[in-house]
XYZ file of N, CA and C in Angstrom:
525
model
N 0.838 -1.163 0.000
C 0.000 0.000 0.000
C 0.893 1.240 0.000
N 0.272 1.927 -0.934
C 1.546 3.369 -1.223
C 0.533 4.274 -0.982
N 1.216 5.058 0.022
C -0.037 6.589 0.650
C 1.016 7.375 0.144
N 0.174 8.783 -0.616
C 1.257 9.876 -0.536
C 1.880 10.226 0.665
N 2.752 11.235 0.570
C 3.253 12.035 1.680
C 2.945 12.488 2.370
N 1.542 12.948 1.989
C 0.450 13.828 3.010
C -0.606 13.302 2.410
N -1.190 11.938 2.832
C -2.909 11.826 2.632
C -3.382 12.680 2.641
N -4.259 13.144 2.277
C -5.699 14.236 2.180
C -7.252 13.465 2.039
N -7.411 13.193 1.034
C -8.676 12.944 0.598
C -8.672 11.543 -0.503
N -9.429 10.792 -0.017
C -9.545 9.371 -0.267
C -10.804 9.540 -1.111
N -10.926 8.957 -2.390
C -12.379 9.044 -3.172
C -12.631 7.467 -3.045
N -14.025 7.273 -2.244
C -14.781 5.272 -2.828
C -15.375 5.844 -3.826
N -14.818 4.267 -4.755
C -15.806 3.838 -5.560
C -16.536 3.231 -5.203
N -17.829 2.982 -5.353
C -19.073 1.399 -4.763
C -18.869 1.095 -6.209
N -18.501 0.989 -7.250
C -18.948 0.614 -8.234
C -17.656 1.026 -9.136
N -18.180 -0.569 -9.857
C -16.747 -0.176 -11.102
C -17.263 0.359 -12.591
N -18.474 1.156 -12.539
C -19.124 1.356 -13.624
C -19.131 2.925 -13.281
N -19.999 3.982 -13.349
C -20.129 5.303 -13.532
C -19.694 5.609 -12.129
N -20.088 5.244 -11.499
C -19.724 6.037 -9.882
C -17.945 5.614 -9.833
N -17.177 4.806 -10.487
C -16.142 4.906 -10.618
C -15.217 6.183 -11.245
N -16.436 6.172 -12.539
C -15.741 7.245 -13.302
C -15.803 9.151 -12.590
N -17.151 8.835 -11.635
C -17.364 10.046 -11.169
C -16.336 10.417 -9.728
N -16.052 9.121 -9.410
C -15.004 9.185 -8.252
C -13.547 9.775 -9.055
N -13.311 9.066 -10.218
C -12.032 9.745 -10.823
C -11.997 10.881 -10.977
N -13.646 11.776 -11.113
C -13.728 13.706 -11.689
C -13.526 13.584 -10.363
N -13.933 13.526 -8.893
C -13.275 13.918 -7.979
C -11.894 14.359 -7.479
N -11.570 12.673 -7.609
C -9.994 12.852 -7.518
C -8.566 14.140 -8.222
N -9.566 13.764 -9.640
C -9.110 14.830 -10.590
C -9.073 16.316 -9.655
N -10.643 16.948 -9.692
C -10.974 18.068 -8.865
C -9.813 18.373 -7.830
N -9.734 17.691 -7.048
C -9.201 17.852 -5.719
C -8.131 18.343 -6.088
N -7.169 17.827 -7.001
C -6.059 17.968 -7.315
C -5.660 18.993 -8.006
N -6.674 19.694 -8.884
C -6.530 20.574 -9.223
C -6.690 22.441 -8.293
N -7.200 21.536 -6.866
C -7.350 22.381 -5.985
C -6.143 22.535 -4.826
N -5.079 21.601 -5.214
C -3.973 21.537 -4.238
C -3.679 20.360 -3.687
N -4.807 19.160 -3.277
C -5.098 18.481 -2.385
C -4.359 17.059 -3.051
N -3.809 16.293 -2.105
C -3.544 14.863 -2.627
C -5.014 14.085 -2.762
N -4.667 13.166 -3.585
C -6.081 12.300 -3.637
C -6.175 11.905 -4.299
N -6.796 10.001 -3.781
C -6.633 8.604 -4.509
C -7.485 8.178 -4.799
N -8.301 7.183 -5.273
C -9.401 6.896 -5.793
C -9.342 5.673 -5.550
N -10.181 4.781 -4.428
C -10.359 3.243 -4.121
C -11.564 2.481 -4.825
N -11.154 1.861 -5.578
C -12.206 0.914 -6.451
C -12.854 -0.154 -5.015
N -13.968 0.021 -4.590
C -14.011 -1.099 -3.411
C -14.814 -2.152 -4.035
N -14.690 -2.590 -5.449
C -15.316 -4.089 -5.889
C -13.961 -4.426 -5.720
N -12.523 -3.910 -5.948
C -11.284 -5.017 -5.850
C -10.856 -5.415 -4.545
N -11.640 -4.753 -3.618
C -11.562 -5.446 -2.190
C -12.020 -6.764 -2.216
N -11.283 -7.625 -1.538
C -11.524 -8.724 -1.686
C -12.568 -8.900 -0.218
N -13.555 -8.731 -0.116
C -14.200 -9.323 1.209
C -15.831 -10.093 1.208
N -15.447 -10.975 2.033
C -16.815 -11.577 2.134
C -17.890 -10.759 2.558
N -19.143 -11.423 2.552
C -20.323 -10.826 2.863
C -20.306 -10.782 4.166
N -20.635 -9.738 5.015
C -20.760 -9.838 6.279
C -22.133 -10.152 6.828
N -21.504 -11.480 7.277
C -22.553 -11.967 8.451
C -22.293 -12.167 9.772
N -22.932 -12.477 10.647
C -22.886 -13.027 12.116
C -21.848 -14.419 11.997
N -22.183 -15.593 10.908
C -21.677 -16.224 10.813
C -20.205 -16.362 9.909
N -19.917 -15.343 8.862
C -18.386 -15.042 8.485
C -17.420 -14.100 9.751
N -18.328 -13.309 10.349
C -17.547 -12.905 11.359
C -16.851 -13.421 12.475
N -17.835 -14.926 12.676
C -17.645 -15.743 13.315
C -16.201 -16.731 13.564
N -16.097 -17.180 11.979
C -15.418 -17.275 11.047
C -13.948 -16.840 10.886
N -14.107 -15.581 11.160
C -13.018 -14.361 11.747
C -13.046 -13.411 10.489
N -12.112 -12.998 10.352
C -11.725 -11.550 9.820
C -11.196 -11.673 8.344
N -11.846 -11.269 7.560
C -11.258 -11.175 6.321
C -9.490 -10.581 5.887
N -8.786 -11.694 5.360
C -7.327 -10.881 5.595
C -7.511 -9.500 5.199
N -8.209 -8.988 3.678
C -8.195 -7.742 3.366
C -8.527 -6.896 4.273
N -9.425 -6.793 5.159
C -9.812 -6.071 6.327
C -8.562 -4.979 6.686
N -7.751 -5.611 6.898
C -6.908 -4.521 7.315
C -6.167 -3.974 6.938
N -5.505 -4.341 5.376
C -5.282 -3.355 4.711
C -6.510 -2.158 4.109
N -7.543 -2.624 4.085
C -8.799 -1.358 3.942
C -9.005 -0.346 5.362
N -8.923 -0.959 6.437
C -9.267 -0.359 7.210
C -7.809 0.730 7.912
N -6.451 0.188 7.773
C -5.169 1.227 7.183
C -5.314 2.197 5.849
N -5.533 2.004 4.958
C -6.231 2.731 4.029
C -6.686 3.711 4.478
N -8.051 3.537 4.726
C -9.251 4.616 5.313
C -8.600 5.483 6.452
N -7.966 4.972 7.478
C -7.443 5.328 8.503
C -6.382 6.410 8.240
N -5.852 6.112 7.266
C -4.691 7.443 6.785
C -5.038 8.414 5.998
N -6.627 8.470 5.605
C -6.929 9.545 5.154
C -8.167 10.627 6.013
N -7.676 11.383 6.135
C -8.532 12.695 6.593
C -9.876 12.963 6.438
N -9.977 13.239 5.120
C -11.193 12.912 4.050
C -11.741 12.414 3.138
N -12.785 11.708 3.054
C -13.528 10.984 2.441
C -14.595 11.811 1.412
N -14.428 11.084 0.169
C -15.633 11.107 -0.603
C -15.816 9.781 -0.945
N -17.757 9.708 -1.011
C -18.120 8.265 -1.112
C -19.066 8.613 -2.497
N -18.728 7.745 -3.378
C -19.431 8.063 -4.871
C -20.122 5.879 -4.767
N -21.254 6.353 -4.902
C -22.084 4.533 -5.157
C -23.359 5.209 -5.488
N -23.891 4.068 -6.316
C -25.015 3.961 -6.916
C -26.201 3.519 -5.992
N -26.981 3.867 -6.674
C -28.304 3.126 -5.790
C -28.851 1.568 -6.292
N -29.400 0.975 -5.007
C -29.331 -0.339 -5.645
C -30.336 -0.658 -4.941
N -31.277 -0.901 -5.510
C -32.798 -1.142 -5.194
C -33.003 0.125 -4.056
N -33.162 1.102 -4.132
C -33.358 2.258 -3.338
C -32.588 2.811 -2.342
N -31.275 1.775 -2.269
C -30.742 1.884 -0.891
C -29.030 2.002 -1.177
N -28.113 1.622 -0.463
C -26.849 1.886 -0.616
C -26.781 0.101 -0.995
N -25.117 0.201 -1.761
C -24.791 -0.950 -2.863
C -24.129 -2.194 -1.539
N -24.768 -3.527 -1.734
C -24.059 -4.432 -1.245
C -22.376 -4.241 -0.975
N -21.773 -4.126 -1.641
C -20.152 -3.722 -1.454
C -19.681 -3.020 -0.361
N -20.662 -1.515 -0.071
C -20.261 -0.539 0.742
C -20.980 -0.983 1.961
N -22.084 -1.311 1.893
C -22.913 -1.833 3.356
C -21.696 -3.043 4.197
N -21.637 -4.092 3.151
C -20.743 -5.048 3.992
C -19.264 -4.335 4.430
N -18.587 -3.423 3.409
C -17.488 -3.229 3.883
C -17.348 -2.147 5.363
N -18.620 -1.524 5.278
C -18.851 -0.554 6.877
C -19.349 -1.979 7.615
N -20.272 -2.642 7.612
C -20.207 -3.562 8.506
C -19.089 -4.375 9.538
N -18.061 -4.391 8.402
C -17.043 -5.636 8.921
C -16.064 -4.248 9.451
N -16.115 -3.079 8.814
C -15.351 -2.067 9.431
C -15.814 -1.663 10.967
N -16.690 -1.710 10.847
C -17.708 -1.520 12.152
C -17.558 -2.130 13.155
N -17.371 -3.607 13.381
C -17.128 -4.694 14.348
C -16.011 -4.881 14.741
N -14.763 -3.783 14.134
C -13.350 -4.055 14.551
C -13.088 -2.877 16.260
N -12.540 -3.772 16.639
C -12.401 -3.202 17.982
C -13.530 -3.149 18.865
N -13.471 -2.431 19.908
C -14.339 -1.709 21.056
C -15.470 -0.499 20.929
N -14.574 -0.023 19.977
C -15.989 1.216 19.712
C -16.362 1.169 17.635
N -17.505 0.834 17.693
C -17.973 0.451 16.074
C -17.778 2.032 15.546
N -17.748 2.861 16.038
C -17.965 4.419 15.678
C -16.282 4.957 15.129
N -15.411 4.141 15.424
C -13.805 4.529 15.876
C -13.268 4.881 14.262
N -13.607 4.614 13.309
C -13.212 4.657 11.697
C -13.557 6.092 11.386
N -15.070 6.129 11.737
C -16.305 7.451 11.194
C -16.316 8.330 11.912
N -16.134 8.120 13.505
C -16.652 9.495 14.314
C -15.969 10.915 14.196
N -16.216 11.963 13.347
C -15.838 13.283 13.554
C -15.187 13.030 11.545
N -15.099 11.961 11.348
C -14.619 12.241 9.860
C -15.281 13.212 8.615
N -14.958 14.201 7.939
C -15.653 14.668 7.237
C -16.002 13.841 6.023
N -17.178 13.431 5.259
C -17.373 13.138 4.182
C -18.628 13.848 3.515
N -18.249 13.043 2.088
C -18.862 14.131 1.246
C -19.517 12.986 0.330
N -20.831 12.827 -0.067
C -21.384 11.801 -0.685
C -21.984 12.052 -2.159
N -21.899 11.271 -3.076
C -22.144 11.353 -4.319
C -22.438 9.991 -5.167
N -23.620 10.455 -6.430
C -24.022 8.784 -6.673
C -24.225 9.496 -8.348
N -23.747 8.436 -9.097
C -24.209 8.547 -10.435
C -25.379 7.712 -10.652
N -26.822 7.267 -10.998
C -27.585 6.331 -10.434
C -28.474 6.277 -11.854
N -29.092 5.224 -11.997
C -30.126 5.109 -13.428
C -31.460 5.233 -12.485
N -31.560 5.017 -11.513
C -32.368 5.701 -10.553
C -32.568 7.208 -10.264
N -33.385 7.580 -9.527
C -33.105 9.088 -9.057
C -32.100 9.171 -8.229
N -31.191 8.349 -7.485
C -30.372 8.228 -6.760
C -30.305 9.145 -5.310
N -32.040 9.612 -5.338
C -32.252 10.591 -3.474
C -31.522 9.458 -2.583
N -32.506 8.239 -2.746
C -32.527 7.426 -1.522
C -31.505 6.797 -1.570
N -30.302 6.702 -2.176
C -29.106 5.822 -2.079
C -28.451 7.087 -0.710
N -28.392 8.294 -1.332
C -27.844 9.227 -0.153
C -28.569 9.791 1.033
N -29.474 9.740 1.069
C -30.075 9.650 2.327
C -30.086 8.633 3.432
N -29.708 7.485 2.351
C -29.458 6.298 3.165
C -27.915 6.178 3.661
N -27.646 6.691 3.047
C -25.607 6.790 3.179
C -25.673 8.271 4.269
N -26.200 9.137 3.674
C -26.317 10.175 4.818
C -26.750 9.386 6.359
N -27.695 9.116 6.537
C -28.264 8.378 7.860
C -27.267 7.724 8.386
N -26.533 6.415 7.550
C -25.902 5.545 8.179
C -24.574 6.120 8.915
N -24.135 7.116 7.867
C -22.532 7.401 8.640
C -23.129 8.494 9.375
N -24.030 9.226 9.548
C -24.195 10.324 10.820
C -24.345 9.120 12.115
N -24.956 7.993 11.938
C -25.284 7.094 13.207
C -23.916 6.949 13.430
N -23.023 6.776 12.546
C -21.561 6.202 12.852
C -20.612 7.471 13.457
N -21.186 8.434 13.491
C -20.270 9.864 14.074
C -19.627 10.584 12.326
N -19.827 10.534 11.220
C -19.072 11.569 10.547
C -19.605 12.409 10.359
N -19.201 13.343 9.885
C -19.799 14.483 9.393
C -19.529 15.006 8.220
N -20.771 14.952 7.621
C -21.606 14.517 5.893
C -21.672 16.180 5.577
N -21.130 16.274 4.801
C -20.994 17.625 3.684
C -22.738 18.111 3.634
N -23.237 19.000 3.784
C -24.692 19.329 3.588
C -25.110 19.116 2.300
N -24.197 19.555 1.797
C -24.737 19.333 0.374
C -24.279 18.001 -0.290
N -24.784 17.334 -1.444
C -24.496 16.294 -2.212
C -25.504 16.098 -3.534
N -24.146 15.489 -4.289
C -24.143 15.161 -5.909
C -24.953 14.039 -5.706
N -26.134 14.134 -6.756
C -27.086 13.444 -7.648
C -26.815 13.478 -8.640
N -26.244 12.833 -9.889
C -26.281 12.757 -11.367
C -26.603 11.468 -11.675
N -26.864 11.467 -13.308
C -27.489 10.545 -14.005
C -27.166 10.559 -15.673
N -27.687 9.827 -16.218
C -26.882 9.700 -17.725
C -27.943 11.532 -18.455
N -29.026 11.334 -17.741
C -30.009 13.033 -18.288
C -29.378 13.873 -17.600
N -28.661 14.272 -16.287
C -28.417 15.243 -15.412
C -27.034 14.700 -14.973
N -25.934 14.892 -16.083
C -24.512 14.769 -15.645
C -24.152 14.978 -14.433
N -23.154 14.903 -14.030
C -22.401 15.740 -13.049
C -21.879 17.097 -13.403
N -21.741 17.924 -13.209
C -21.354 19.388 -13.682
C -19.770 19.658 -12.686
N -18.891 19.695 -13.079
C -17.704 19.969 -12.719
C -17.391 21.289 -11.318
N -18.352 22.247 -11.870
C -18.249 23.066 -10.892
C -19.293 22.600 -9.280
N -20.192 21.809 -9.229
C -20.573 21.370 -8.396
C -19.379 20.364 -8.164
N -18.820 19.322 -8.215
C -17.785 18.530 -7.598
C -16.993 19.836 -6.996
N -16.301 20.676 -7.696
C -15.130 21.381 -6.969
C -15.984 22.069 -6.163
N -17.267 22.035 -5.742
C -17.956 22.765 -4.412
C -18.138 22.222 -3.691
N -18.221 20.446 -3.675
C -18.311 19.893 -2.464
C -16.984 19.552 -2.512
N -15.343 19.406 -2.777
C -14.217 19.307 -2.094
C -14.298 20.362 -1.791
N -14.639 21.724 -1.917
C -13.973 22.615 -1.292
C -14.856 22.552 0.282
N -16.064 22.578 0.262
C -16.952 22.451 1.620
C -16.547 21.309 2.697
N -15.961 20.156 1.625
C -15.377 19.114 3.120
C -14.383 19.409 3.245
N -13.264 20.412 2.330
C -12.049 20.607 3.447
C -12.347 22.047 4.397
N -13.571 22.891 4.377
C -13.924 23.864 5.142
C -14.341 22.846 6.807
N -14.842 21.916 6.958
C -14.722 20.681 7.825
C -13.622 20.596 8.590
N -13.968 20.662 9.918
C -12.806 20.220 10.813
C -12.316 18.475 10.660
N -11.190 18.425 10.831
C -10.656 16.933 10.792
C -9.987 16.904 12.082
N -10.948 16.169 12.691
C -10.762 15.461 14.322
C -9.315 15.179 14.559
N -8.179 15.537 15.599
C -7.488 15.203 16.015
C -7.351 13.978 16.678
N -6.345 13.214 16.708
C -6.000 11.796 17.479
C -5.546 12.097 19.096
């Protein structure tokens, strides 16, 4: 695992299809704003489905190189699609199994700034409302605003460079 020199801002993909490509205009963005920033495909995570009974099981080796990953970056943008109204199998299990590590399930998310975005053949509200909900339960703190696009209602460039600039206006919690 190769982190720049100064992590900054980490872009998920949920998806190796458009929300990939919209995670790359991020990454792009950022960079053109000063900021380091990588772009994680999370279908090449290798992890099982989280259950009661794989957890059981124990710990997926990848686990912890994802959860070092995440951990060395400051800020987050989360780009996934909607998938039957809700957030994508991939990202649910990978906060799950992120969730159950250690003593406090909150310890990844609490005080993190993120910033959420979905390219969707859906209307893609309820994928982020649902992603909004879940990581406020988890302690981060979700950019007010967030990207909706679609193959009719692109993404528009100057909206991306308005939500990096609003999550680095975001405090980033000290250790």
């Amino acid at each position: 695992m190769n982190l720049p020199q100064t992590p900054d801002l980490l872009v998920i993909a949920a998806s190796n299809g458009e929300n990939l490509k919209l995670a790359e205009r991020f990454a792009s963005a950022a960079r053109e704003q000063g900021h380091s920033a990588e772009v994680l495909d999370l279908t090449t995570v290798s992890l099982t489905l989280f259950t009661p009974r794989a957890q059981a099981a124990g710990t997926p080796p990848a686990l912890a190189d994802l959860e070092a990953l995440l951990s060395a970056y400051p800020r987050w943008v989360i780009c996934a699609p909607e998938y039957n109204g809700s957030i994508p199998p991939v990202l649910t299990s990978a906060i799950a199994w992120l969730s159950v590590q250690g003593d406090d399930f909150r310890a990844l998310f609490n005080g993190r700034p993120v910033a959420i975005a979905t390219h969707s053949g859906g209307g893609g509200h309820t994928v982020l409302t649902a992603l909004r909900l879940q990581l406020a339960h988890l302690g981060a703190h979700v950019v007010g605003r967030q990207l909706v696009s679609n193959s009719s209602h692109p993404a528009k460039d100057d909206s991306i460079a308005d939500l990096i600039t609003r999550l680095h206006h975001l405090r980033v919690p000290q250790p």
